[in-house]
Coordinates of C-alpha atoms and ligand atoms in Angstrom, one line a residue:
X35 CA 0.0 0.0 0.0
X36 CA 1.1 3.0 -0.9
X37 CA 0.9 6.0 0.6
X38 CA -0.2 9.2 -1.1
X39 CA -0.2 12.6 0.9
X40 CA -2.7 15.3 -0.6
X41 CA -1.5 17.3 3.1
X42 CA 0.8 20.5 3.8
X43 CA 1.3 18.7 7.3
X44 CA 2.1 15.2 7.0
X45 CA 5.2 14.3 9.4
X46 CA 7.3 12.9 6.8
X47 CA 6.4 14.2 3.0
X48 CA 4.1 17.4 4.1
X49 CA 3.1 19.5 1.2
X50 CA 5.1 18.0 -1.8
X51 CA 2.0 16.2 -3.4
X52 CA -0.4 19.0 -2.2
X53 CA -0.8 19.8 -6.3
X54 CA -3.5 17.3 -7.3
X55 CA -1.6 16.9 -10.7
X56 CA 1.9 16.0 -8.2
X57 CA -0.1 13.7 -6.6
X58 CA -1.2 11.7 -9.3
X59 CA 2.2 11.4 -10.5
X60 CA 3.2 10.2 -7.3
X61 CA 0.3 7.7 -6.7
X62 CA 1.1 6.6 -10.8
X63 CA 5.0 6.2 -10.0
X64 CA 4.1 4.5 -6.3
X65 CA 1.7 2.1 -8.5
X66 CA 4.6 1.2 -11.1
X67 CA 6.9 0.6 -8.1
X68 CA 4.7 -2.9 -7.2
X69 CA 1.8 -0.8 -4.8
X70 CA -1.2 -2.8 -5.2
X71 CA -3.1 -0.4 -3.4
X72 CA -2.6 3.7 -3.3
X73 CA -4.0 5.2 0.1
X74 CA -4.9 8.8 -0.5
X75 CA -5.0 10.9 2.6
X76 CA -6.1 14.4 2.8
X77 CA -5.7 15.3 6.2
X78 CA -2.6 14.6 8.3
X79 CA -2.5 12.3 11.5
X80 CA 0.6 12.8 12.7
X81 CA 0.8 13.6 16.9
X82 CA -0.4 17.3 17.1
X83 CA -2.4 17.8 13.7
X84 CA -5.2 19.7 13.3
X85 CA -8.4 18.4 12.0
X86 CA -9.1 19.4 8.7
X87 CA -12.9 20.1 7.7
X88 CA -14.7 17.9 4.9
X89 CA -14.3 20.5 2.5
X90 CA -11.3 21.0 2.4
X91 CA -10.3 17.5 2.7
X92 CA -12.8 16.7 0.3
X93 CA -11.0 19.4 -1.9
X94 CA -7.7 17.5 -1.7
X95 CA -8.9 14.4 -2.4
X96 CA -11.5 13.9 -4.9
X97 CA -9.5 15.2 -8.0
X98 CA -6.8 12.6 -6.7
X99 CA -8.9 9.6 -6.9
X100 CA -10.7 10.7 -10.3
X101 CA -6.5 11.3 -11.7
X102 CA -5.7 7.9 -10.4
X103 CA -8.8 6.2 -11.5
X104 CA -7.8 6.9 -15.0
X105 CA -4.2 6.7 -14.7
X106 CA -3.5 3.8 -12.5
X107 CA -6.8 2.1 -13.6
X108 CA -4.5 -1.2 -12.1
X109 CA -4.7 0.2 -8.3
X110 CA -6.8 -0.7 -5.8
X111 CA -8.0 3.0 -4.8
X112 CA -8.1 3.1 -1.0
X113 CA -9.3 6.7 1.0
X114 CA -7.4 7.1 4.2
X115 CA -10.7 9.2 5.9
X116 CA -12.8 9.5 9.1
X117 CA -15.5 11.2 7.5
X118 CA -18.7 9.6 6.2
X119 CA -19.4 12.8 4.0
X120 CA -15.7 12.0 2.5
X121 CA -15.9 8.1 2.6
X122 CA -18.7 8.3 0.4
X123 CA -17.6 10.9 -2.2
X124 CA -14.1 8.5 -2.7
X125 CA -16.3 5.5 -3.3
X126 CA -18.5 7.6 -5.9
X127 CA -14.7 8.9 -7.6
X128 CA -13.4 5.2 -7.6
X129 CA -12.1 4.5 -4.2
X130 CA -12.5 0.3 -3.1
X131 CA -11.4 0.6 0.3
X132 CA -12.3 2.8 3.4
X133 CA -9.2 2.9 5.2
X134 CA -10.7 4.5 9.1
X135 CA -7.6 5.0 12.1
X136 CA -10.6 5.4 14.2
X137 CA -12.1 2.5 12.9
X138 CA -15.5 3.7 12.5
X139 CA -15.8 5.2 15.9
X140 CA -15.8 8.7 14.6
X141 CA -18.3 8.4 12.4
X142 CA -20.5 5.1 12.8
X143 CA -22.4 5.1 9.7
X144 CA -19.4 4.5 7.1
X145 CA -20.0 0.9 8.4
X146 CA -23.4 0.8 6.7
X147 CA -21.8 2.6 3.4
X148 CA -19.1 0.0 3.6
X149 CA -21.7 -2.8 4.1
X150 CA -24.1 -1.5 1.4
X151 CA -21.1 -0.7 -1.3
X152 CA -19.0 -3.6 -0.9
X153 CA -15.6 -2.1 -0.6
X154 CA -13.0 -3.2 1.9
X155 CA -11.8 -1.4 5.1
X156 CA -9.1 -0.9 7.4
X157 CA -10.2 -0.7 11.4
X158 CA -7.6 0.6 13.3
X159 CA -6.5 1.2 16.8
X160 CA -6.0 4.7 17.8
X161 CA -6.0 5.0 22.2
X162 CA -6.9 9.0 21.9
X163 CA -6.9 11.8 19.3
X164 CA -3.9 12.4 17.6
X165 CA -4.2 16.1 18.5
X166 CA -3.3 15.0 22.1
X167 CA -2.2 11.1 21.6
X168 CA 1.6 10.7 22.3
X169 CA 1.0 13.2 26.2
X170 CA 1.1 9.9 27.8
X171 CA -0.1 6.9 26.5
X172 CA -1.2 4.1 29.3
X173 CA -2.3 0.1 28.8
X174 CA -2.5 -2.8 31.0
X175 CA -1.3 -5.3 28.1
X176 CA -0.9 -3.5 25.3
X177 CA -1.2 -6.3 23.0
X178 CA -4.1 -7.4 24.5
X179 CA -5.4 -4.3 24.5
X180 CA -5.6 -3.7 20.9
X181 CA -6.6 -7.2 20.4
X182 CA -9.6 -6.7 22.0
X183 CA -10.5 -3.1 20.6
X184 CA -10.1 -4.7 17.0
X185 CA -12.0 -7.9 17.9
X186 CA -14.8 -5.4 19.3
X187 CA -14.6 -3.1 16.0
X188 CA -14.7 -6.1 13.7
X189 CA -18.0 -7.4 15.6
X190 CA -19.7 -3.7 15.3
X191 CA -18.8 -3.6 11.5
X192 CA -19.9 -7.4 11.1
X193 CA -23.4 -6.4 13.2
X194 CA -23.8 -3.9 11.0
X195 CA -23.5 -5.8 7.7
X196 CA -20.6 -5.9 6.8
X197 CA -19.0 -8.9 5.0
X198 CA -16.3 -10.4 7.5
X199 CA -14.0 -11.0 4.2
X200 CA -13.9 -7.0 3.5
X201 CA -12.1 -6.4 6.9
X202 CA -8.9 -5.4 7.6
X203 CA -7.0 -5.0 11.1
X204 CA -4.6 -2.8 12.1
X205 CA -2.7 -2.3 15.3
X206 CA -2.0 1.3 14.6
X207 CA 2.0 1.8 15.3
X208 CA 2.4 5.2 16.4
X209 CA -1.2 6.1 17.5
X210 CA -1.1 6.9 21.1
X211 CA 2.1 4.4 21.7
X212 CA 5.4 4.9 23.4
X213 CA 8.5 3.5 21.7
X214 CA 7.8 0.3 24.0
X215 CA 4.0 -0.2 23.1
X216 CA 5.2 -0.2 19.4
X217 CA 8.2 -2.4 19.8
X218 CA 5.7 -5.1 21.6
X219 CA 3.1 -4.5 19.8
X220 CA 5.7 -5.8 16.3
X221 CA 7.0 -8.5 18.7
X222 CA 4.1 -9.7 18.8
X223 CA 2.2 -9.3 16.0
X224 CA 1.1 -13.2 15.8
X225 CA -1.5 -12.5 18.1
X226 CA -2.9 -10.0 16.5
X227 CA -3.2 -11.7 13.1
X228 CA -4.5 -14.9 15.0
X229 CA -8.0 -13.1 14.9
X230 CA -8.0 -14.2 11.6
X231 CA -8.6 -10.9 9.7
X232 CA -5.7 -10.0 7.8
X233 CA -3.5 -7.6 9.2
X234 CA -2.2 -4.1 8.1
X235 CA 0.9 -2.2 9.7
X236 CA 1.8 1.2 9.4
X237 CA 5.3 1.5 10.6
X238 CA 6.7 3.9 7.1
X239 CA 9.6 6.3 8.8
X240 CA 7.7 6.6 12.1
X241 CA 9.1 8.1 14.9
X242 CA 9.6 5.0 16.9
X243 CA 12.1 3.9 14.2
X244 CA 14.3 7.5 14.4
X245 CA 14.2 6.7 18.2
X246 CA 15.7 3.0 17.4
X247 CA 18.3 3.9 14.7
X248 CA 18.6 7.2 15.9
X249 CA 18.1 9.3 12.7
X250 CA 16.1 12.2 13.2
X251 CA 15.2 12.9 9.1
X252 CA 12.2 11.0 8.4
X253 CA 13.1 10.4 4.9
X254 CA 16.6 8.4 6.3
X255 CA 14.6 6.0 7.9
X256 CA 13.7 3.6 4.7
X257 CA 15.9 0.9 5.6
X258 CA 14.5 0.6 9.0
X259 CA 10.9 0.8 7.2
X260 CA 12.0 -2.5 5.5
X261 CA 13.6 -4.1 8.4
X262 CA 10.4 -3.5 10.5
X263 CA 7.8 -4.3 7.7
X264 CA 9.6 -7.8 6.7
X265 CA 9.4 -8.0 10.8
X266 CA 5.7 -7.5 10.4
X267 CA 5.5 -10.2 7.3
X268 CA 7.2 -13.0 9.3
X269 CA 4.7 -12.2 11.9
X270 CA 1.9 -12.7 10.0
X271 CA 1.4 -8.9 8.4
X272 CA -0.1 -9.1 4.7
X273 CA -0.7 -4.8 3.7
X274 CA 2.6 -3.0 4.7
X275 CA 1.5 1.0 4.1
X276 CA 4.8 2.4 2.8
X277 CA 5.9 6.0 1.8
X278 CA 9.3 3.7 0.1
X279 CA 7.9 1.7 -2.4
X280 CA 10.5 0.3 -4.0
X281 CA 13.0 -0.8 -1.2
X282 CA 9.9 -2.3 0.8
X283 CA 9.1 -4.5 -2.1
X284 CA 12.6 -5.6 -2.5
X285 CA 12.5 -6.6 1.1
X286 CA 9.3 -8.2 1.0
X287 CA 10.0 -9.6 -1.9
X288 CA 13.3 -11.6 -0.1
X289 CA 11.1 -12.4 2.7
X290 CA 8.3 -14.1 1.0
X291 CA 11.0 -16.0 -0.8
X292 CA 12.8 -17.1 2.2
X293 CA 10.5 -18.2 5.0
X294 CA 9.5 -21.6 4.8
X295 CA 5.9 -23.2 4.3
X296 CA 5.0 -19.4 2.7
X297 CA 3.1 -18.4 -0.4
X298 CA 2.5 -15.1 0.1
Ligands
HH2_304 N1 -0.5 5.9 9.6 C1 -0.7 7.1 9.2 C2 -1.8 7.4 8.5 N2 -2.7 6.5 8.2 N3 -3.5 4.3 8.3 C3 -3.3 3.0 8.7 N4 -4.2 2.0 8.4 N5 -2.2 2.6 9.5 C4 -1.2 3.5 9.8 O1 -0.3 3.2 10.5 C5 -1.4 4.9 9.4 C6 -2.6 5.2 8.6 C7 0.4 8.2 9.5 O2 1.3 8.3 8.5 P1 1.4 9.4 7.3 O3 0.2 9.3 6.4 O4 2.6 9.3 6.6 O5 1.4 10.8 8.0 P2 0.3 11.8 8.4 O6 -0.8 11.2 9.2 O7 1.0 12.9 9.1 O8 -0.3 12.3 7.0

């Protein structure tokens, strides 16, 4: 999955694809790079953002999705959104997949427009609001912890019609987590997956992997992007959203060929 940033505030790429033209040219160069899916986000979730109203993020993404519709017509077109208002626009422009980090919690009723229109989503686990998220972070287990959120989310979308084969868990690295919760939260990752939905991670030049190699530049963090998402895969991971195509393919790529009993 590919990441594609219509946002002047997104931690690591901010502002260079706010251009809808640039950021079809991204989300078209992302999709020739081995992305299967291209997630197109218009408002940033990085600690401390600002919400951004529907408008305007409806603005930033809609001429995205309708670019990529025609020129990566390959892509699965997935909208990285809270908002029902914007969740259903993308679907109506081409979108396939509702990816929520609040996991329909902030607004309930994308679960019937996911259920009625057939797409896939992403439920994720988020423990506050990403204005105020990283102040200090608490859990008893905090594998268990997200467990159980996802296994309650995936029960709420299910009650409310949707097909269990459209869902997709998350564990949310880096969404209300100290450098510990996302290190066990990677560790172990099997138990996660062992609900039996497939599993997405998020771990593309996050913070926790600056504090681990110790570069501070977002954009020098790619090889520990691969490192942790082939992690991810031996765990059990199958959607790995990536600002580094390329490199994270490579790596995937090694890893699907080397683990044994493994036809991913
Ligand atoms: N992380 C970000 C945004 N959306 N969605 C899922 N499912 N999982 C994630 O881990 C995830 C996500 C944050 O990364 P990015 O889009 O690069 O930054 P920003 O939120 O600042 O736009």
């Amino acid at each position: 999955m590919g990441v594609v940033n219509v946002t002047p505030d997104s931690f690591s790429d901010g502002g260079l694809w706010l251009d809808a033209a640039a950021a079809v040219a991204h989300g078209v160069e992302l999709h020739d790079q081995g992305a299967a899916i291209l997630d197109v986000g218009g408002e940033s979730t990085r600690p401390g953002a600002d919400p951004v109203g529907a408008e305007e993020e409806l603005r930033r993404v809609i001429p995205v999705l309708e670019g990529l519709r025609e020129r990566a017509p390959g892509a699965t077109l997935s909208i990285d959104t809270s908002k029902l208002e914007v969740a259903h626009a993308a679907i109506d422009a081409g979108a396939t997949y509702v990816n929520d980090v609040t996991a329909l919690r902030h607004d309930p009723a994308i679960a019937g427009l996911v259920a009625e229109t057939g797409v896939d989503c992403c439920l994720m686990h988020m423990q506050g609001e990403p204005r105020t998220m990283q102040a200090d972070p608490r859990y008893g287990d905090v594998v268990d912890d997200v467990r159980a959120f996802l296994e309650e989310r995936a029960a709420f979308a299910v009650a409310e019609g949707v097909a269990p084969e459209r869902i997709q868990l998350d564990p949310g690295i880096g969404f209300g987590k100290t450098l510990e919760h996302n290190v066990t939260l990677l560790r172990r990752l099997d138990e996660i997956v062992a609900l039996g939905f497939p599993v997405v991670v998020g771990v593309s030049r996050k913070s926790f992997l600056g504090a681990l190699t110790g570069r501070d530049v977002a954009a020098d963090r790619v090889a520990a992007t691969v490192a942790a998402n082939v992690l991810a895969y031996e765990r059990g991971a199958r959607v790995f959203r990536v600002h580094d195509v390329p490199a994270t393919v490579d790596g995937l790529k090694v890893a699907a060929g080397t683990l044994p009993g493994d036809d991913a």
